[in-house]
Coordinates of C-alpha atoms and ligand atoms in Angstrom, one line a residue:
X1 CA 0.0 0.0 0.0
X2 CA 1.0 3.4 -1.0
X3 CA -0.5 7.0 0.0
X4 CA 1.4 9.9 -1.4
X5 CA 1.4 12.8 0.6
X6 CA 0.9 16.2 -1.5
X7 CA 4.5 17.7 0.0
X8 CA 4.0 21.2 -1.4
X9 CA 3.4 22.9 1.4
X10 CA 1.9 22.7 5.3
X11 CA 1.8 19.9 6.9
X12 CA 2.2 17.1 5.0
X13 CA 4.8 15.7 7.7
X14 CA 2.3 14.9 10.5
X15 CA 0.0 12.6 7.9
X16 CA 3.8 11.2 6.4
X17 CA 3.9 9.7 10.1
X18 CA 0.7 8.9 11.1
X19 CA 0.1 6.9 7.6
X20 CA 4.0 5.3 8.4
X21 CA 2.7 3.8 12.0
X22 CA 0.2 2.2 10.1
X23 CA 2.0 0.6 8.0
X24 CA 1.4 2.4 4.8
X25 CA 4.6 3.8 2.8
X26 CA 3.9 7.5 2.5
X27 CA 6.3 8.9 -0.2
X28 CA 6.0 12.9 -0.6
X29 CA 4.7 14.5 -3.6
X30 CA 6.0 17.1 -5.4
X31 CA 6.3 16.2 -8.9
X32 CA 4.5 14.5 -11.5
X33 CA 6.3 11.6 -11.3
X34 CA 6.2 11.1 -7.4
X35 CA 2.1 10.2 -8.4
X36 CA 4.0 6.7 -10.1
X37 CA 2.4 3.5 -8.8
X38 CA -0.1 5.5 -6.0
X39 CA -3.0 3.5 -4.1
X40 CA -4.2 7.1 -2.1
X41 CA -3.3 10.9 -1.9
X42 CA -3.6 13.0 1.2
X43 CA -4.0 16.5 0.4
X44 CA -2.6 18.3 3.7
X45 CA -3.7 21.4 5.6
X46 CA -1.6 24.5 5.1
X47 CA -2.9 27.3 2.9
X48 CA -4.8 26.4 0.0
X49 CA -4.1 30.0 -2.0
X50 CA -0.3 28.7 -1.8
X51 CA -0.7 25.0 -2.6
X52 CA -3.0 26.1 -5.5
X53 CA -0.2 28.2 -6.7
X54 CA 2.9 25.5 -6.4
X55 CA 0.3 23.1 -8.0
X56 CA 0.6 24.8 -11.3
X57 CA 4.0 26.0 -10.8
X58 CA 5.1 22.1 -10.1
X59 CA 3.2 20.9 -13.3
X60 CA 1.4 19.1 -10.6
X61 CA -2.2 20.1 -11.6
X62 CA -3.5 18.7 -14.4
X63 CA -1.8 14.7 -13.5
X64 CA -2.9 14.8 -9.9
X65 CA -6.7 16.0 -11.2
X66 CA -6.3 13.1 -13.8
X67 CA -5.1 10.7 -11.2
X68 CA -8.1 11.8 -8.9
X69 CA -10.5 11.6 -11.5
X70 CA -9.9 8.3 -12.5
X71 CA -10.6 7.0 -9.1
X72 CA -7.4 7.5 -7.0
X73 CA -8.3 7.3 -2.8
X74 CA -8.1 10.7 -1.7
X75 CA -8.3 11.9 1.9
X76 CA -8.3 16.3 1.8
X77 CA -7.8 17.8 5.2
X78 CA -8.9 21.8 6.1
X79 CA -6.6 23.3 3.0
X80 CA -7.0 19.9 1.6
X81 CA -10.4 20.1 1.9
X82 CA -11.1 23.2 0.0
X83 CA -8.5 21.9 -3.0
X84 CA -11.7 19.3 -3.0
X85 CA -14.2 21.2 -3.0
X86 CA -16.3 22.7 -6.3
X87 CA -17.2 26.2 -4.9
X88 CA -14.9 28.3 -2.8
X89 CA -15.8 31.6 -1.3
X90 CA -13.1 34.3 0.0
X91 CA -10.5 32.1 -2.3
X92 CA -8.1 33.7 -4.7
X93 CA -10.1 34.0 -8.0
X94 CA -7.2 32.3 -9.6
X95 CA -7.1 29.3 -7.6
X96 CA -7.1 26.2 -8.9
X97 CA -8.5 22.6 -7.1
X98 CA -9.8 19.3 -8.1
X99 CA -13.5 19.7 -8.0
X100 CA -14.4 16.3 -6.6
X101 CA -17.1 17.2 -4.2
X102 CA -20.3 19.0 -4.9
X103 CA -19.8 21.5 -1.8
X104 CA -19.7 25.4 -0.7
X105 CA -16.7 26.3 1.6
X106 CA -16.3 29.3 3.0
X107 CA -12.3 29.9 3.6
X108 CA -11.5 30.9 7.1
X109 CA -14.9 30.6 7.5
X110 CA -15.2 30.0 11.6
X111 CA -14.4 33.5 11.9
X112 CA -11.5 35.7 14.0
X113 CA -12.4 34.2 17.6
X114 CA -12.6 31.1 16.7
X115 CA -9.6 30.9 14.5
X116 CA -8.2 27.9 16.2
X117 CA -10.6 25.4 18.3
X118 CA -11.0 21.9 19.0
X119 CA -14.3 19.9 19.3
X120 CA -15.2 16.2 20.1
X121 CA -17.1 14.5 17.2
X122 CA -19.4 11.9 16.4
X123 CA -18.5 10.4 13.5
X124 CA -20.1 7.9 11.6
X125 CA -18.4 4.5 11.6
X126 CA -16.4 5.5 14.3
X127 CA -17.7 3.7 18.0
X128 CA -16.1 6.9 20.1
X129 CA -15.8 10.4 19.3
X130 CA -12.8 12.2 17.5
X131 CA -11.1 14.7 19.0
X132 CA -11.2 17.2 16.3
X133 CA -8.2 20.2 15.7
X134 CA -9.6 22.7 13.7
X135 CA -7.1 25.7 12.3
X136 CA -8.4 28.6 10.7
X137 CA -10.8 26.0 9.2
X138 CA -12.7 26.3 6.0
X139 CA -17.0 26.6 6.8
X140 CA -19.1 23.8 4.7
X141 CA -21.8 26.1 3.9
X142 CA -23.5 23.9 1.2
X143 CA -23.4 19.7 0.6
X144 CA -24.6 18.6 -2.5
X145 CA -27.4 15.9 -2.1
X146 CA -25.4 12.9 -3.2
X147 CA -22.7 14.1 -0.5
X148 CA -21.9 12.1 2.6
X149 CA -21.9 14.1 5.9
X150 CA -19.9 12.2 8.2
X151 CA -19.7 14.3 11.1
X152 CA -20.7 17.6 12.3
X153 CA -19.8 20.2 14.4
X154 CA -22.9 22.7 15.2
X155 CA -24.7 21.2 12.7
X156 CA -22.4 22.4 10.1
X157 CA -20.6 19.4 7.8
X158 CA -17.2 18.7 8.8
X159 CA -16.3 15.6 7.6
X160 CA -17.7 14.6 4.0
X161 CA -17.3 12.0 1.7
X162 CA -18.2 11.5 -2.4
X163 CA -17.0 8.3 -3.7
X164 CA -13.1 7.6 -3.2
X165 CA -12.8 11.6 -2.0
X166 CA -13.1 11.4 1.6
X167 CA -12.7 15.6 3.2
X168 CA -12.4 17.0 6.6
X169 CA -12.5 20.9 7.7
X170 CA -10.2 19.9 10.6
X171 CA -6.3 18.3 11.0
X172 CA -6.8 14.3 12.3
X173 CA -3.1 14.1 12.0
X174 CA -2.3 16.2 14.8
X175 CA -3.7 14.2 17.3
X176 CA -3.0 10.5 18.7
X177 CA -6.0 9.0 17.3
X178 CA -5.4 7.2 14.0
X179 CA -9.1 6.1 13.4
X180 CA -9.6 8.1 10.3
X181 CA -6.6 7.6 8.5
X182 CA -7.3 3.8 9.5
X183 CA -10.7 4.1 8.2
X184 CA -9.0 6.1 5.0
X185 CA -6.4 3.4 4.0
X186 CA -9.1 0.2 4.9
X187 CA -11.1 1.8 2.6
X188 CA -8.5 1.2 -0.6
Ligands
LIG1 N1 -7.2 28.9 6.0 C1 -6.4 27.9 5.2 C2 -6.7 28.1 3.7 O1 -7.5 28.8 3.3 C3 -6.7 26.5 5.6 C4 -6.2 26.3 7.0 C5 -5.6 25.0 7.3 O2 -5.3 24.2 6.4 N2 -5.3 24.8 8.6 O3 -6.1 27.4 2.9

């Protein structure tokens, strides 16, 4: 099993060593040919105006939405998440994603005070709650009808899925709890 970890920018470490004490080889990707021979792609938190931006310059873009498109397991977290989504608010009007859920986010949409908080979810699949980091998190304002809700936090989405694109507004990787990127990698 391989999961490629989108190494661009933000922090792609954290899921490189959560996915390696499970097991699953985690090379970094950077360019097109680091996508060679993939199972999975976890699209990292960090800034999503900057990733969108080293996408193109890395020629990444257009292979990775290929790979995606054809069906490659992808797990999007917070600026991962709104690389995912199909309809960005507050975004730069250049920026570029991969349009593989049917959703609204709103980008730092959880507002000044709540920049940085942390939750405890129910999530579906999942017997105990998740202990949820969320960092100047995008805001799922709209789900498409054929869109998985996983989990919410105030009745707002935070954790979606649509086919092999699984997305959530929050970072699991920087907590202890491996559940969902057990549940990520089972699901390959
Ligand atoms: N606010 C960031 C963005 O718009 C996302 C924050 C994060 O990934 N922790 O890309």
């Amino acid at each position: 099993m391989k999961v490629g970890v989108l190494a661009l920018q933000g922090a792609f470490a954290a899921h490189q060593s959560r996915l390696a004490s499970l097991d699953v080889a985690a090379p970094a990707v950077r360019v097109p040919a680091d996508l060679d021979g993939l199972d999975g792609v976890v699209l990292p938190g960090g800034e999503s105006t900057t990733m969108s931006r080293l996408l193109i310059t890395s020629g990444l873009h257009e292979p990775l939405r290929a790979a995606i498109n054809a069906g490659l397991a992808t797990f999007g977290t917070c600026a991962g998440m709104i690389l995912c989504a199909t309809d960005v608010h507050d975004g730069r009007a250049d920026q570029v994603g991969f349009d593989q859920i049917d959703m609204t986010v709103q980008r730092n949409g959880y507002g000044r005070q709540l920049d940085s908080f942390e939750a405890d979810l129910d999530v579906a699949g999942l017997d105990a709650p998740f202990h949820a980091v969320f960092i100047r998190a995008p805001l799922v304002e709209r789900a498409g009808d054929d869109v998985e809700v996983l989990a919410r936090h105030e009745g707002r989405p935070v954790l979606l899925r649509d086919r092999r694109c699984t997305v959530a507004a929050f970072h699991p990787e920087l907590t202890d709890d491996a559940r969902l990127h057990e549940q990520f990698v089972a699901a390959i």
